[in-house]
XYZ file of C-alpha atoms in Angstrom:
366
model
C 78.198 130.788 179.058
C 79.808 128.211 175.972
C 79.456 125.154 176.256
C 80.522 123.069 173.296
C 79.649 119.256 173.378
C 81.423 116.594 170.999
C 81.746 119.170 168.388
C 83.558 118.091 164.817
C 84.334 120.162 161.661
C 85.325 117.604 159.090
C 86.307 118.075 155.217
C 86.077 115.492 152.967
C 88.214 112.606 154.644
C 89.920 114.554 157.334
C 89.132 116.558 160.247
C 89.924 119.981 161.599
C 88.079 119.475 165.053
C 87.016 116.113 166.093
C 84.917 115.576 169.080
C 85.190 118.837 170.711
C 83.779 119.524 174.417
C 84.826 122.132 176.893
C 82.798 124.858 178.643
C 84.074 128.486 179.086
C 82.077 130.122 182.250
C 80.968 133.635 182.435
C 83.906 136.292 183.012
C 86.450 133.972 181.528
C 89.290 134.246 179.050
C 89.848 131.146 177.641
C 93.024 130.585 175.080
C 93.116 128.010 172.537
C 96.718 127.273 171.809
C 98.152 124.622 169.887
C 100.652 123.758 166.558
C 99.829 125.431 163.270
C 96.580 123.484 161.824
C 95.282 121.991 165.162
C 92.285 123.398 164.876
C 92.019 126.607 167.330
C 90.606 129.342 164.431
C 88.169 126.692 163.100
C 86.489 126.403 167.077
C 86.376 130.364 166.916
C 84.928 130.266 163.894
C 82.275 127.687 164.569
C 81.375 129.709 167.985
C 79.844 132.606 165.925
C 79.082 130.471 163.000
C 81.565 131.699 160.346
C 82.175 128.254 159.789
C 79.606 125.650 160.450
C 80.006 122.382 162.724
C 79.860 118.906 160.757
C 78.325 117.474 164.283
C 77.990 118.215 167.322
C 76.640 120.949 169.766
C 77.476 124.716 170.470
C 75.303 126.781 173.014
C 75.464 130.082 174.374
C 73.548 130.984 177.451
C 71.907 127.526 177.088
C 70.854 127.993 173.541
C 71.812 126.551 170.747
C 73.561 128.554 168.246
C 71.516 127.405 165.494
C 68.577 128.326 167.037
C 69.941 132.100 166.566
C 69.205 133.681 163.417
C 73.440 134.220 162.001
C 73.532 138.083 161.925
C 71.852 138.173 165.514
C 74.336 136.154 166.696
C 77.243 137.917 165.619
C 76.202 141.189 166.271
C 75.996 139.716 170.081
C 79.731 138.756 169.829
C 82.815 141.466 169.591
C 85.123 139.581 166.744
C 89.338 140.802 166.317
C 91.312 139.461 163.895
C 94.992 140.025 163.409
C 94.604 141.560 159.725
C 92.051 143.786 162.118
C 89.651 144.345 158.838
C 88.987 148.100 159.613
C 86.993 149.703 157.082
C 89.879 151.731 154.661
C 87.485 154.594 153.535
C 85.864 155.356 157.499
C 87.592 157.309 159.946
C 88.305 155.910 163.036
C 85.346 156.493 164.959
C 83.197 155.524 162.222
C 84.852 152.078 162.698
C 83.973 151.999 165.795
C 80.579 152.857 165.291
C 79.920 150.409 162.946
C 77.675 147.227 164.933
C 76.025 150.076 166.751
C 74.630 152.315 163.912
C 73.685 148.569 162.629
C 71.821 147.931 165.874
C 70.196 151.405 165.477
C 71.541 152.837 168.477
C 71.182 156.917 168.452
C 73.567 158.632 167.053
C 74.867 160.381 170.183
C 74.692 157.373 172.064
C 77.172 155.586 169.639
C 79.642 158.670 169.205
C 79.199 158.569 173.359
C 80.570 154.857 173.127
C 83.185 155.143 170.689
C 84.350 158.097 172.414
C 84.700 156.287 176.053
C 86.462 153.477 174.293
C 89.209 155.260 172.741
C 89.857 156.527 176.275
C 89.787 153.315 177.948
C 92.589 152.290 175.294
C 94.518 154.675 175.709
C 93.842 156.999 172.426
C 93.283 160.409 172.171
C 89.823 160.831 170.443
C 90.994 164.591 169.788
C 93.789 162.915 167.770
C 92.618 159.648 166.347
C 89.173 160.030 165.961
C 89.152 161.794 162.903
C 92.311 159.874 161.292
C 91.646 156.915 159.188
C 93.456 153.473 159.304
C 96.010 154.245 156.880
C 97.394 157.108 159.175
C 97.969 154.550 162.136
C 100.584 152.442 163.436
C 99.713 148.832 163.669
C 99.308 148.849 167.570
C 96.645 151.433 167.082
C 94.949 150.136 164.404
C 94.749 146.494 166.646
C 93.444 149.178 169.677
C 90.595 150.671 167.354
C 90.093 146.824 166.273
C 89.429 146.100 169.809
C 87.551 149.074 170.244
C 84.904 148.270 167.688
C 84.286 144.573 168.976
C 83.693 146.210 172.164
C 81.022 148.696 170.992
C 78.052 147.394 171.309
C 79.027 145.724 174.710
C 78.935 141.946 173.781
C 79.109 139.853 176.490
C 81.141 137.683 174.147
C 84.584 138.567 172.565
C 86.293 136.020 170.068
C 90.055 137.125 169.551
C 92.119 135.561 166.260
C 95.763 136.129 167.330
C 94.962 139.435 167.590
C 98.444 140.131 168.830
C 100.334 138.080 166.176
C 101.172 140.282 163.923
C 102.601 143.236 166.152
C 106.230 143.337 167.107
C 107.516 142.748 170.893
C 107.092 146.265 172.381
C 103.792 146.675 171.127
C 102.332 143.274 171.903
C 103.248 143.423 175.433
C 101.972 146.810 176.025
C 98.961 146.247 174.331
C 98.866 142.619 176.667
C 99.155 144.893 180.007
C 96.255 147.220 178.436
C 93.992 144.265 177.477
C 94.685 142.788 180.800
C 93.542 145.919 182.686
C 90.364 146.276 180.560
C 89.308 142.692 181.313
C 89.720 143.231 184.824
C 86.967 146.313 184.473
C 84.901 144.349 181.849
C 84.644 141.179 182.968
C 84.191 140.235 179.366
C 83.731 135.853 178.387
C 86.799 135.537 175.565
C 87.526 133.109 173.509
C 91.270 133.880 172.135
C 93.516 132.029 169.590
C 96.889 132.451 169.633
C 100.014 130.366 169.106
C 101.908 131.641 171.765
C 102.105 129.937 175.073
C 103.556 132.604 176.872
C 100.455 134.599 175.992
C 98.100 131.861 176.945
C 99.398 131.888 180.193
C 99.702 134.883 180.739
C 96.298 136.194 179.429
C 94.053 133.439 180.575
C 92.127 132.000 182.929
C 92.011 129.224 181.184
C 94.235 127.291 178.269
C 92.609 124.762 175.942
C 95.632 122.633 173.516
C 94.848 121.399 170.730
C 96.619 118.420 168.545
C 95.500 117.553 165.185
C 91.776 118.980 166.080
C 91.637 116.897 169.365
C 91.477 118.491 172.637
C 94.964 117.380 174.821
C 94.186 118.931 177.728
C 92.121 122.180 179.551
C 92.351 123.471 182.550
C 94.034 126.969 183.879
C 97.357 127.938 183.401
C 99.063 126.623 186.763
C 97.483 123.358 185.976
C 99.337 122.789 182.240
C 102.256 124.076 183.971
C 102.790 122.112 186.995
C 100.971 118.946 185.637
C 101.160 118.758 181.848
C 99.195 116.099 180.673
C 101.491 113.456 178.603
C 105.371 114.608 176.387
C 103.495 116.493 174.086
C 101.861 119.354 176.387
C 104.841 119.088 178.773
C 107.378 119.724 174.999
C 104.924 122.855 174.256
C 104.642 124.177 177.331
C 108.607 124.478 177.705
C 111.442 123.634 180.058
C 110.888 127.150 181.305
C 107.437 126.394 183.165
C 108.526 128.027 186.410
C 110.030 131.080 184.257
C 106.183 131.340 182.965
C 104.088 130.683 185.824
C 105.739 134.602 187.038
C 104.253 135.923 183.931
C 101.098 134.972 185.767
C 101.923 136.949 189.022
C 101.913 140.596 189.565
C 104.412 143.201 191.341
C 101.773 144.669 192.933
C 101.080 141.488 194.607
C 104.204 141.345 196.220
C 105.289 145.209 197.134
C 106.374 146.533 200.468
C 106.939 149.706 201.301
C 109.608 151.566 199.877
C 113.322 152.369 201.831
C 113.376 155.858 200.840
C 114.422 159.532 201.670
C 113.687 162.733 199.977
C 115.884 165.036 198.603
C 116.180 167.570 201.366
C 117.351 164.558 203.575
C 120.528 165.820 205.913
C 123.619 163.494 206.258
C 121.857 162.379 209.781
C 119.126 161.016 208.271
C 121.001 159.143 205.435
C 123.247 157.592 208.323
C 120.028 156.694 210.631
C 117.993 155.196 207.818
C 121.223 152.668 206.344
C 121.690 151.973 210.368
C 118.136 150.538 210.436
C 118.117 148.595 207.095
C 121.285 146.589 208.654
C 120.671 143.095 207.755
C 117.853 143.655 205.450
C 117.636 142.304 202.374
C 117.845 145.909 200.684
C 120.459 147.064 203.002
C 122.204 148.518 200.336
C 120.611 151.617 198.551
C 117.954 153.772 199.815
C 115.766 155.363 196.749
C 115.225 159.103 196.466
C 112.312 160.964 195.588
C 111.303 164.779 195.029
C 108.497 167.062 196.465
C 106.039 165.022 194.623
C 107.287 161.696 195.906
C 108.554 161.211 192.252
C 111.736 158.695 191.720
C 114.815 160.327 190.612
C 117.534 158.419 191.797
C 119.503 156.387 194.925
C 122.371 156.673 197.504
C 124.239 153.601 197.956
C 124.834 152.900 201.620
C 128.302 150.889 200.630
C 129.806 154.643 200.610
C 128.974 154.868 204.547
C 132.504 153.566 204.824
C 134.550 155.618 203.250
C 132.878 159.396 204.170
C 129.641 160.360 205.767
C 127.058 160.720 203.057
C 125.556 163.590 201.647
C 122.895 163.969 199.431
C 124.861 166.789 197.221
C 127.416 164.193 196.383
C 126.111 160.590 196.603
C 122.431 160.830 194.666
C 123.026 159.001 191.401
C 120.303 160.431 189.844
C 118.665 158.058 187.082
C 115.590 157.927 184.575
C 112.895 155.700 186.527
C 112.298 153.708 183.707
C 115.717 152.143 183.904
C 115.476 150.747 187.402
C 111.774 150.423 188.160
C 108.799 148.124 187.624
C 105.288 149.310 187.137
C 102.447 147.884 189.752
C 101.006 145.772 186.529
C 104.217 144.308 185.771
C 104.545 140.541 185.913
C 106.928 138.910 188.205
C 108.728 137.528 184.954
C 109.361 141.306 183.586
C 110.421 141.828 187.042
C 113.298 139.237 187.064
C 114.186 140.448 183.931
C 115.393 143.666 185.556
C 116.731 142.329 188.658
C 119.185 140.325 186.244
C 119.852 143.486 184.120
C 120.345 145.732 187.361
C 122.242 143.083 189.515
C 119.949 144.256 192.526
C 118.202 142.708 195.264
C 115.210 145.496 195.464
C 113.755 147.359 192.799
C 111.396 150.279 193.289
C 107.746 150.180 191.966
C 106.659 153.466 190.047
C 103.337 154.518 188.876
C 102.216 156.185 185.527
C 103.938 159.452 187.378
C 106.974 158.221 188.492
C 105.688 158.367 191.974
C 107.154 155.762 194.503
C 104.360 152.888 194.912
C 106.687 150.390 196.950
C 109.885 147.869 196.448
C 109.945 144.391 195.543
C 112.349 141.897 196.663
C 114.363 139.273 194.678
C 114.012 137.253 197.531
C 109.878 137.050 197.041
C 110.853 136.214 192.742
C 112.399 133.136 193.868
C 110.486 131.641 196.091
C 107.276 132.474 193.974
């Protein structure tokens, strides 16, 4: 769907991009990564024209952007920065509405839009909809940013770190959420960011740059299992197994939970440890209420001392101390099977209700 051939931005004596050619196919999420000043904003910016090529050639569906009157071409793109840009003196869904009113959709057809899209990101229209940017944190002011590139459904999205400026928390649940919209979507992206844990994780495909040259493209396993020379194998990290989990998902890897419900007599607890003899998760069976909702574990090591009873032996916990979610990567997973010191870990959904277990076991060898 872009295909850019030998493209170069040059000023005066030096060059920002220099002989620029890579090709990002329909559906994709391409991230252009690279040191400060290699060049990855200016290729954004020549994509929807903000900045104009010095050579070369940039087409979109097979035709050349300069064949595209400028404010056609943009309004056919979704743009996110990291300063956002939303409009101070508009409320939220007037923000949104913006590119649509400008492509004279009706008016209830746009309000229908922005509407949808503050649901699909996870903000109350009831609540938001009426604030204006001022009254919002900065992860929701980046989720209404997101939500007005989206608006008039571009089949083309070009993101300008718009994670950078957010801190850890935020980023990573706003990652997950982005993640989960592209799956629906099946949006073509072009994203900048400096991060190469986001570039992996994010995209189908990673493009570095190095003083505006292209080092080497291809997806993320690729850079990480065969970098191309010391430089992309320096950037990339020591920690390239460590990233290509951020790449894989619990929910890939579950199997079905060891667990009991509350009401479960001392027979039970015995019968069910007997089974799991020799199992990898021998130790702890998890617990769940009426509603199959985690609240807690019996640890079989007290089989020993006493016969078990629920009364006594539930250690009841909150979920989100011990549990993954289904969209979790296997990297946030091994994060908690080093906090927790456990072999299993239970898999909750957005209700606390029991999905599955993963196994350390399955971490290590991925």
């Amino acid at each position: 769907m872009i295909l850019l051939e030998n493209v170069s931005k040059r000023y005066e004596k030096s060059y920002a991009v220099r002989n620029l050619s890579l090709t990002v196919a329909k559906g994709e999420l391409c991230c252009l990564i690279g040191p400060s000043g290699c060049g990855k904003s200016t290729t954004l910016k020549m994509i929807n024209r903000m900045i104009e090529p010095s050579s070369g050639t940039i087409k979109v569906d097979g035709v050349d952007v300069h064949e595209v009157p400028v404010a056609t071409l943009r309004r056919r793109m979704g743009y996110v920065i990291q300063s956002i840009g939303l409009f101070p003196h508009m409320t939220v869904l007037a923000n949104i509405q913006v590119v649509p009113r400008l492509l004279r959709w009706e008016e209830s057809r746009s309000r229908k839009r922005a509407l949808e899209l503050l649901e699909l990101l996870g903000l109350s229209p009831d609540t938001y909809g009426g604030k204006y940017p001022a009254e919002l944190s900065g992860g929701q002011a980046q989720r209404v940013g997101v939500a007005r590139a989206l608006a008039a459904d571009p089949q083309i999205l070009l993101m300008d770190e718009p994670f950078g400026a957010l801190d850890p928390i935020s980023r990573e649940h706003l990652q997950n959420q982005f993640l989960a919209i592209q799956q629906e979507l099946h949006k073509t992206i072009v994203f900048v960011t400096h991060d190469i844990d986001e570039a992996v994780r994010l995209g189908n495909k990673v493009a570095l740059l190095r003083d505006g040259r292209l080092v080497q493209y291809g997806s993320p396993e690729q850079l990480l299992a065969a970098p191309a020379d010391a430089f992309v194998k320096k950037f990339v990290g020591l920690d390239r197994a460590l990233k290509r989990l951020s790449r894989l998902l619990a929910a890939d890897f579950l199997h079905p939970a060891n667990s009991v419900a509350r009401q479960a007599p001392p027979e039970l607890l015995e019968a069910e440890f007997r089974r799991l003899e020799g199992s990898d998760c021998a130790r702890y069976l998890w617990v769940t209420d009426e509603e199959n909702r985690l609240v807690g574990w019996v640890d079989g090591n007290n089989t020993t001392e006493k016969r078990l009873n629920m009364l006594e032996d539930l250690v009841e916990i909150d979920p989100a101390d011990i549990s993954v979610r289904p969209g979790y990567s296997l990297k946030q997973a091994l994060a908690m099977f080093v906090q927790q010191s456990v072999a299993c870990l239970p898999v909750v959904d957005d209700e606390r209700r029991l999905q599955g277990e993963i196994r350390l076991a399955d971490v290590l060898k991925s």
